[in-house]
């Protein structure tokens, strides 16, 4: 773990700068075409949560430095930051494995891809891994963490059932949530797979952190 708070502040400032450009890109501002469907994408929502979590942590980082506390791990919002780290890692993995194509120039020329699908998830996760106090995490956090993705699925499915779509409206933002194409049973199967992936990833990270903490005490 890295306890130097100046290093932490620099790292977090880089994250917030990248996130700012990602935020603008998520609204379609770099394409000069406002994205009216920004609020249905899990990518955007998970990144927005990470930004909201990081802002008060940066504020506390600055406060600790102003008080002369040059060394220490982050102890603010560590539980929700752990949840957000898993949510955003899944954003990174699902997009880059199932949805995006990193072998194309379109991928690497898109500010949205480079920020919200690539750089921001990795930097946020590394910030949690390197700079946070993980001692308060418990095994059941990996079950609680899964509630937000499940709520998101309910939100998309219910919204899809009640809205009257037009050509500019995105109803189901991802193929694995498309009730019209897969049917409800097909969507449920995908949701079970993805939730299992969320929880499994959480337990892996939790186990790794416990192992690291045990070795550091030896």
PDB file of C-alpha atoms in Angstrom:
ATOM      1  CA  UNK A   1       0.000   0.000   0.000  1.00  0.00           C
ATOM      2  CA  UNK A   2       1.172   3.521  -0.787  1.00  0.00           C
ATOM      3  CA  UNK A   3       0.657   5.913   2.125  1.00  0.00           C
ATOM      4  CA  UNK A   4       2.185   9.080   0.671  1.00  0.00           C
ATOM      5  CA  UNK A   5      -0.750  11.471   0.430  1.00  0.00           C
ATOM      6  CA  UNK A   6       0.921  13.699  -2.171  1.00  0.00           C
ATOM      7  CA  UNK A   7       1.195  10.679  -4.465  1.00  0.00           C
ATOM      8  CA  UNK A   8      -2.438   9.894  -3.733  1.00  0.00           C
ATOM      9  CA  UNK A   9      -3.548  13.441  -4.552  1.00  0.00           C
ATOM     10  CA  UNK A  10      -1.644  13.494  -7.843  1.00  0.00           C
ATOM     11  CA  UNK A  11      -3.116  10.129  -8.836  1.00  0.00           C
ATOM     12  CA  UNK A  12      -6.634  11.214  -7.922  1.00  0.00           C
ATOM     13  CA  UNK A  13      -6.242  14.523  -9.744  1.00  0.00           C
ATOM     14  CA  UNK A  14      -5.322  12.595 -12.891  1.00  0.00           C
ATOM     15  CA  UNK A  15      -8.424  10.459 -12.399  1.00  0.00           C
ATOM     16  CA  UNK A  16     -10.688  13.472 -11.971  1.00  0.00           C
ATOM     17  CA  UNK A  17      -9.256  15.123 -15.090  1.00  0.00           C
ATOM     18  CA  UNK A  18      -9.889  11.992 -17.159  1.00  0.00           C
ATOM     19  CA  UNK A  19     -13.352  11.655 -15.635  1.00  0.00           C
ATOM     20  CA  UNK A  20     -14.194  15.257 -16.568  1.00  0.00           C
ATOM     21  CA  UNK A  21     -13.521  14.537 -20.243  1.00  0.00           C
ATOM     22  CA  UNK A  22     -15.414  11.267 -19.949  1.00  0.00           C
ATOM     23  CA  UNK A  23     -18.354  13.117 -18.446  1.00  0.00           C
ATOM     24  CA  UNK A  24     -18.471  15.533 -21.375  1.00  0.00           C
ATOM     25  CA  UNK A  25     -18.140  12.648 -23.842  1.00  0.00           C
ATOM     26  CA  UNK A  26     -20.984  10.716 -22.176  1.00  0.00           C
ATOM     27  CA  UNK A  27     -23.327  13.616 -22.963  1.00  0.00           C
ATOM     28  CA  UNK A  28     -22.168  13.626 -26.591  1.00  0.00           C
ATOM     29  CA  UNK A  29     -20.577  17.056 -26.382  1.00  0.00           C
ATOM     30  CA  UNK A  30     -17.467  16.100 -28.369  1.00  0.00           C
ATOM     31  CA  UNK A  31     -19.722  14.970 -31.211  1.00  0.00           C
ATOM     32  CA  UNK A  32     -21.687  18.246 -31.114  1.00  0.00           C
ATOM     33  CA  UNK A  33     -24.788  16.103 -30.646  1.00  0.00           C
ATOM     34  CA  UNK A  34     -26.346  15.830 -27.207  1.00  0.00           C
ATOM     35  CA  UNK A  35     -26.849  12.215 -26.162  1.00  0.00           C
ATOM     36  CA  UNK A  36     -30.407  12.150 -24.849  1.00  0.00           C
ATOM     37  CA  UNK A  37     -29.988   8.506 -23.812  1.00  0.00           C
ATOM     38  CA  UNK A  38     -26.998   9.066 -21.515  1.00  0.00           C
ATOM     39  CA  UNK A  39     -28.916   7.938 -18.423  1.00  0.00           C
ATOM     40  CA  UNK A  40     -29.699   4.399 -19.640  1.00  0.00           C
ATOM     41  CA  UNK A  41     -26.103   3.219 -20.010  1.00  0.00           C
ATOM     42  CA  UNK A  42     -24.548   1.270 -17.159  1.00  0.00           C
ATOM     43  CA  UNK A  43     -21.146   2.583 -18.273  1.00  0.00           C
ATOM     44  CA  UNK A  44     -22.191   6.159 -17.616  1.00  0.00           C
ATOM     45  CA  UNK A  45     -24.013   5.468 -14.358  1.00  0.00           C
ATOM     46  CA  UNK A  46     -21.168   3.400 -12.874  1.00  0.00           C
ATOM     47  CA  UNK A  47     -18.640   6.081 -13.823  1.00  0.00           C
ATOM     48  CA  UNK A  48     -20.862   8.837 -12.392  1.00  0.00           C
ATOM     49  CA  UNK A  49     -20.962   6.955  -9.083  1.00  0.00           C
ATOM     50  CA  UNK A  50     -17.177   6.639  -9.063  1.00  0.00           C
ATOM     51  CA  UNK A  51     -16.814  10.377  -9.650  1.00  0.00           C
ATOM     52  CA  UNK A  52     -19.226  11.171  -6.809  1.00  0.00           C
ATOM     53  CA  UNK A  53     -17.296   8.848  -4.496  1.00  0.00           C
ATOM     54  CA  UNK A  54     -13.915  10.265  -5.465  1.00  0.00           C
ATOM     55  CA  UNK A  55     -14.723  13.964  -4.987  1.00  0.00           C
ATOM     56  CA  UNK A  56     -15.123  13.876  -1.162  1.00  0.00           C
ATOM     57  CA  UNK A  57     -12.097  11.558  -0.917  1.00  0.00           C
ATOM     58  CA  UNK A  58      -9.976  14.126  -2.771  1.00  0.00           C
ATOM     59  CA  UNK A  59     -11.370  16.822  -0.475  1.00  0.00           C
ATOM     60  CA  UNK A  60     -10.292  14.799   2.569  1.00  0.00           C
ATOM     61  CA  UNK A  61      -6.922  14.138   0.927  1.00  0.00           C
ATOM     62  CA  UNK A  62      -6.340  17.889   0.640  1.00  0.00           C
ATOM     63  CA  UNK A  63      -7.543  18.428   4.209  1.00  0.00           C
ATOM     64  CA  UNK A  64      -5.128  15.836   5.616  1.00  0.00           C
ATOM     65  CA  UNK A  65      -2.218  17.391   3.744  1.00  0.00           C
ATOM     66  CA  UNK A  66      -3.154  20.855   4.998  1.00  0.00           C
ATOM     67  CA  UNK A  67      -3.037  19.470   8.543  1.00  0.00           C
ATOM     68  CA  UNK A  68       0.457  18.132   7.941  1.00  0.00           C
ATOM     69  CA  UNK A  69      -0.606  14.484   7.760  1.00  0.00           C
ATOM     70  CA  UNK A  70       1.676  13.432   4.921  1.00  0.00           C
ATOM     71  CA  UNK A  71       1.183   9.689   5.264  1.00  0.00           C
ATOM     72  CA  UNK A  72      -1.811   7.432   5.681  1.00  0.00           C
ATOM     73  CA  UNK A  73      -4.377   5.379   3.798  1.00  0.00           C
ATOM     74  CA  UNK A  74      -7.806   6.592   2.826  1.00  0.00           C
ATOM     75  CA  UNK A  75     -10.429   5.694   5.443  1.00  0.00           C
ATOM     76  CA  UNK A  76     -13.340   7.664   3.960  1.00  0.00           C
ATOM     77  CA  UNK A  77     -16.219   5.882   2.228  1.00  0.00           C
ATOM     78  CA  UNK A  78     -14.121   2.719   1.911  1.00  0.00           C
ATOM     79  CA  UNK A  79     -17.117   0.388   1.722  1.00  0.00           C
ATOM     80  CA  UNK A  80     -18.966   2.218  -1.052  1.00  0.00           C
ATOM     81  CA  UNK A  81     -15.637   2.744  -2.829  1.00  0.00           C
ATOM     82  CA  UNK A  82     -15.084  -1.017  -2.745  1.00  0.00           C
ATOM     83  CA  UNK A  83     -18.520  -1.571  -4.272  1.00  0.00           C
ATOM     84  CA  UNK A  84     -17.858   1.094  -6.902  1.00  0.00           C
ATOM     85  CA  UNK A  85     -14.510  -0.501  -7.742  1.00  0.00           C
ATOM     86  CA  UNK A  86     -16.216  -3.788  -8.571  1.00  0.00           C
ATOM     87  CA  UNK A  87     -18.995  -2.068 -10.522  1.00  0.00           C
ATOM     88  CA  UNK A  88     -16.468  -0.154 -12.616  1.00  0.00           C
ATOM     89  CA  UNK A  89     -14.169  -3.134 -13.204  1.00  0.00           C
ATOM     90  CA  UNK A  90     -17.175  -5.004 -14.574  1.00  0.00           C
ATOM     91  CA  UNK A  91     -17.863  -2.007 -16.833  1.00  0.00           C
ATOM     92  CA  UNK A  92     -14.316  -2.312 -18.141  1.00  0.00           C
ATOM     93  CA  UNK A  93     -14.450  -6.087 -18.635  1.00  0.00           C
ATOM     94  CA  UNK A  94     -17.944  -6.382 -20.125  1.00  0.00           C
ATOM     95  CA  UNK A  95     -17.411  -3.577 -22.596  1.00  0.00           C
ATOM     96  CA  UNK A  96     -13.960  -4.604 -23.730  1.00  0.00           C
ATOM     97  CA  UNK A  97     -14.812  -8.320 -23.962  1.00  0.00           C
ATOM     98  CA  UNK A  98     -18.452  -8.402 -25.088  1.00  0.00           C
ATOM     99  CA  UNK A  99     -19.293  -5.026 -26.602  1.00  0.00           C
ATOM    100  CA  UNK A 100     -16.315  -3.038 -27.829  1.00  0.00           C
ATOM    101  CA  UNK A 101     -13.567  -3.916 -30.280  1.00  0.00           C
ATOM    102  CA  UNK A 102     -10.139  -2.641 -29.177  1.00  0.00           C
ATOM    103  CA  UNK A 103      -8.658  -3.787 -32.501  1.00  0.00           C
ATOM    104  CA  UNK A 104     -10.400  -0.971 -34.421  1.00  0.00           C
ATOM    105  CA  UNK A 105      -9.413   2.659 -34.883  1.00  0.00           C
ATOM    106  CA  UNK A 106     -12.924   3.732 -33.859  1.00  0.00           C
ATOM    107  CA  UNK A 107     -12.256   2.356 -30.386  1.00  0.00           C
ATOM    108  CA  UNK A 108      -8.999   4.289 -29.957  1.00  0.00           C
ATOM    109  CA  UNK A 109     -10.304   7.509 -31.491  1.00  0.00           C
ATOM    110  CA  UNK A 110     -13.316   7.702 -29.156  1.00  0.00           C
ATOM    111  CA  UNK A 111     -12.858   9.884 -26.072  1.00  0.00           C
ATOM    112  CA  UNK A 112     -15.736   8.030 -24.436  1.00  0.00           C
ATOM    113  CA  UNK A 113     -13.975   4.677 -24.890  1.00  0.00           C
ATOM    114  CA  UNK A 114     -10.601   5.965 -23.759  1.00  0.00           C
ATOM    115  CA  UNK A 115     -12.023   7.543 -20.613  1.00  0.00           C
ATOM    116  CA  UNK A 116     -15.152   5.768 -19.334  1.00  0.00           C
ATOM    117  CA  UNK A 117     -14.377   2.323 -20.794  1.00  0.00           C
ATOM    118  CA  UNK A 118     -10.630   2.179 -20.296  1.00  0.00           C
ATOM    119  CA  UNK A 119      -8.656   4.763 -18.336  1.00  0.00           C
ATOM    120  CA  UNK A 120     -11.152   5.798 -15.638  1.00  0.00           C
ATOM    121  CA  UNK A 121     -12.076   2.239 -14.581  1.00  0.00           C
ATOM    122  CA  UNK A 122      -8.424   1.195 -14.338  1.00  0.00           C
ATOM    123  CA  UNK A 123      -7.284   4.326 -12.491  1.00  0.00           C
ATOM    124  CA  UNK A 124     -10.210   4.195 -10.044  1.00  0.00           C
ATOM    125  CA  UNK A 125      -9.573   0.519  -9.311  1.00  0.00           C
ATOM    126  CA  UNK A 126      -5.852   1.100  -8.774  1.00  0.00           C
ATOM    127  CA  UNK A 127      -6.660   3.999  -6.451  1.00  0.00           C
ATOM    128  CA  UNK A 128      -8.792   1.683  -4.314  1.00  0.00           C
ATOM    129  CA  UNK A 129      -6.184  -1.090  -4.423  1.00  0.00           C
ATOM    130  CA  UNK A 130      -3.143   1.046  -3.610  1.00  0.00           C
ATOM    131  CA  UNK A 131      -4.390   3.866  -1.384  1.00  0.00           C
ATOM    132  CA  UNK A 132      -7.337   2.564   0.674  1.00  0.00           C
ATOM    133  CA  UNK A 133      -7.628   0.968   4.092  1.00  0.00           C
ATOM    134  CA  UNK A 134      -9.302  -2.386   3.370  1.00  0.00           C
ATOM    135  CA  UNK A 135      -9.490  -3.651   6.935  1.00  0.00           C
ATOM    136  CA  UNK A 136     -13.201  -2.902   7.374  1.00  0.00           C
ATOM    137  CA  UNK A 137     -14.399  -5.041   4.478  1.00  0.00           C
ATOM    138  CA  UNK A 138     -16.384  -8.199   5.214  1.00  0.00           C
ATOM    139  CA  UNK A 139     -17.372 -11.194   3.093  1.00  0.00           C
ATOM    140  CA  UNK A 140     -21.010 -10.112   2.995  1.00  0.00           C
ATOM    141  CA  UNK A 141     -20.032  -6.861   1.274  1.00  0.00           C
ATOM    142  CA  UNK A 142     -19.788  -8.923  -1.920  1.00  0.00           C
ATOM    143  CA  UNK A 143     -23.485  -9.799  -1.661  1.00  0.00           C
ATOM    144  CA  UNK A 144     -24.628  -6.272  -0.771  1.00  0.00           C
ATOM    145  CA  UNK A 145     -22.578  -4.945  -3.699  1.00  0.00           C
ATOM    146  CA  UNK A 146     -24.700  -6.951  -6.168  1.00  0.00           C
ATOM    147  CA  UNK A 147     -27.855  -5.017  -5.255  1.00  0.00           C
ATOM    148  CA  UNK A 148     -27.019  -2.015  -7.460  1.00  0.00           C
ATOM    149  CA  UNK A 149     -26.564  -3.987 -10.720  1.00  0.00           C
ATOM    150  CA  UNK A 150     -29.815  -5.850 -10.033  1.00  0.00           C
ATOM    151  CA  UNK A 151     -31.649  -2.556  -9.436  1.00  0.00           C
ATOM    152  CA  UNK A 152     -30.198  -1.290 -12.729  1.00  0.00           C
ATOM    153  CA  UNK A 153     -31.608  -4.320 -14.583  1.00  0.00           C
ATOM    154  CA  UNK A 154     -35.064  -3.767 -13.066  1.00  0.00           C
ATOM    155  CA  UNK A 155     -34.846  -0.102 -14.058  1.00  0.00           C
ATOM    156  CA  UNK A 156     -34.023  -0.921 -17.699  1.00  0.00           C
ATOM    157  CA  UNK A 157     -36.638  -3.682 -18.042  1.00  0.00           C
ATOM    158  CA  UNK A 158     -39.439  -1.670 -16.398  1.00  0.00           C
ATOM    159  CA  UNK A 159     -38.528   1.430 -18.396  1.00  0.00           C
ATOM    160  CA  UNK A 160     -38.538  -0.624 -21.604  1.00  0.00           C
ATOM    161  CA  UNK A 161     -42.013  -1.932 -20.829  1.00  0.00           C
ATOM    162  CA  UNK A 162     -43.639   1.445 -20.185  1.00  0.00           C
ATOM    163  CA  UNK A 163     -42.007   3.924 -22.570  1.00  0.00           C
ATOM    164  CA  UNK A 164     -43.195   4.676 -26.073  1.00  0.00           C
ATOM    165  CA  UNK A 165     -39.961   4.573 -28.070  1.00  0.00           C
ATOM    166  CA  UNK A 166     -39.127   6.808 -31.012  1.00  0.00           C
ATOM    167  CA  UNK A 167     -36.206   6.525 -33.478  1.00  0.00           C
ATOM    168  CA  UNK A 168     -33.945   8.515 -31.157  1.00  0.00           C
ATOM    169  CA  UNK A 169     -34.724   6.535 -28.011  1.00  0.00           C
ATOM    170  CA  UNK A 170     -32.503   3.704 -26.820  1.00  0.00           C
ATOM    171  CA  UNK A 171     -34.781   1.194 -25.106  1.00  0.00           C
ATOM    172  CA  UNK A 172     -32.369  -1.624 -24.248  1.00  0.00           C
ATOM    173  CA  UNK A 173     -28.782  -0.330 -24.222  1.00  0.00           C
ATOM    174  CA  UNK A 174     -27.165  -3.784 -24.221  1.00  0.00           C
ATOM    175  CA  UNK A 175     -27.994  -6.942 -26.146  1.00  0.00           C
ATOM    176  CA  UNK A 176     -28.167  -9.045 -22.968  1.00  0.00           C
ATOM    177  CA  UNK A 177     -30.967  -6.824 -21.626  1.00  0.00           C
ATOM    178  CA  UNK A 178     -33.031  -6.800 -24.813  1.00  0.00           C
ATOM    179  CA  UNK A 179     -36.321  -8.389 -23.797  1.00  0.00           C
ATOM    180  CA  UNK A 180     -37.680  -8.046 -27.344  1.00  0.00           C
ATOM    181  CA  UNK A 181     -34.852 -10.145 -28.790  1.00  0.00           C
ATOM    182  CA  UNK A 182     -34.058 -12.576 -25.971  1.00  0.00           C
ATOM    183  CA  UNK A 183     -37.369 -12.786 -24.159  1.00  0.00           C
ATOM    184  CA  UNK A 184     -37.579 -12.425 -20.406  1.00  0.00           C
ATOM    185  CA  UNK A 185     -36.089 -15.881 -19.818  1.00  0.00           C
ATOM    186  CA  UNK A 186     -33.053 -15.027 -21.959  1.00  0.00           C
ATOM    187  CA  UNK A 187     -32.502 -11.761 -20.096  1.00  0.00           C
ATOM    188  CA  UNK A 188     -32.809 -13.554 -16.758  1.00  0.00           C
ATOM    189  CA  UNK A 189     -30.166 -16.054 -17.816  1.00  0.00           C
ATOM    190  CA  UNK A 190     -27.768 -13.266 -18.716  1.00  0.00           C
ATOM    191  CA  UNK A 191     -28.511 -11.425 -15.474  1.00  0.00           C
ATOM    192  CA  UNK A 192     -27.750 -14.554 -13.431  1.00  0.00           C
ATOM    193  CA  UNK A 193     -24.440 -14.947 -15.269  1.00  0.00           C
ATOM    194  CA  UNK A 194     -23.462 -11.304 -14.788  1.00  0.00           C
ATOM    195  CA  UNK A 195     -24.513 -11.128 -11.134  1.00  0.00           C
ATOM    196  CA  UNK A 196     -22.539 -14.314 -10.468  1.00  0.00           C
ATOM    197  CA  UNK A 197     -19.591 -12.614 -12.159  1.00  0.00           C
ATOM    198  CA  UNK A 198     -20.001  -9.503  -9.970  1.00  0.00           C
ATOM    199  CA  UNK A 199     -20.127 -11.564  -6.780  1.00  0.00           C
ATOM    200  CA  UNK A 200     -17.338 -13.901  -7.862  1.00  0.00           C
ATOM    201  CA  UNK A 201     -15.061 -10.989  -8.716  1.00  0.00           C
ATOM    202  CA  UNK A 202     -15.847  -9.434  -5.349  1.00  0.00           C
ATOM    203  CA  UNK A 203     -14.863 -12.574  -3.466  1.00  0.00           C
ATOM    204  CA  UNK A 204     -11.642 -12.849  -5.467  1.00  0.00           C
ATOM    205  CA  UNK A 205     -10.676  -9.257  -4.643  1.00  0.00           C
ATOM    206  CA  UNK A 206     -11.691  -9.700  -1.014  1.00  0.00           C
ATOM    207  CA  UNK A 207      -9.568 -12.845  -0.783  1.00  0.00           C
ATOM    208  CA  UNK A 208      -6.562 -11.164  -2.374  1.00  0.00           C
ATOM    209  CA  UNK A 209      -6.802  -8.216   0.017  1.00  0.00           C
ATOM    210  CA  UNK A 210      -7.032 -10.529   3.035  1.00  0.00           C
ATOM    211  CA  UNK A 211      -3.957 -12.378   1.822  1.00  0.00           C
ATOM    212  CA  UNK A 212      -2.019  -9.138   1.312  1.00  0.00           C
ATOM    213  CA  UNK A 213      -2.998  -7.871   4.778  1.00  0.00           C
ATOM    214  CA  UNK A 214      -1.929 -11.142   6.433  1.00  0.00           C
ATOM    215  CA  UNK A 215       1.454 -11.082   4.725  1.00  0.00           C
ATOM    216  CA  UNK A 216       2.012  -7.428   5.647  1.00  0.00           C
ATOM    217  CA  UNK A 217       1.520  -8.310   9.335  1.00  0.00           C
ATOM    218  CA  UNK A 218       4.080 -11.118   9.285  1.00  0.00           C
TER     219      UNK A 218
END
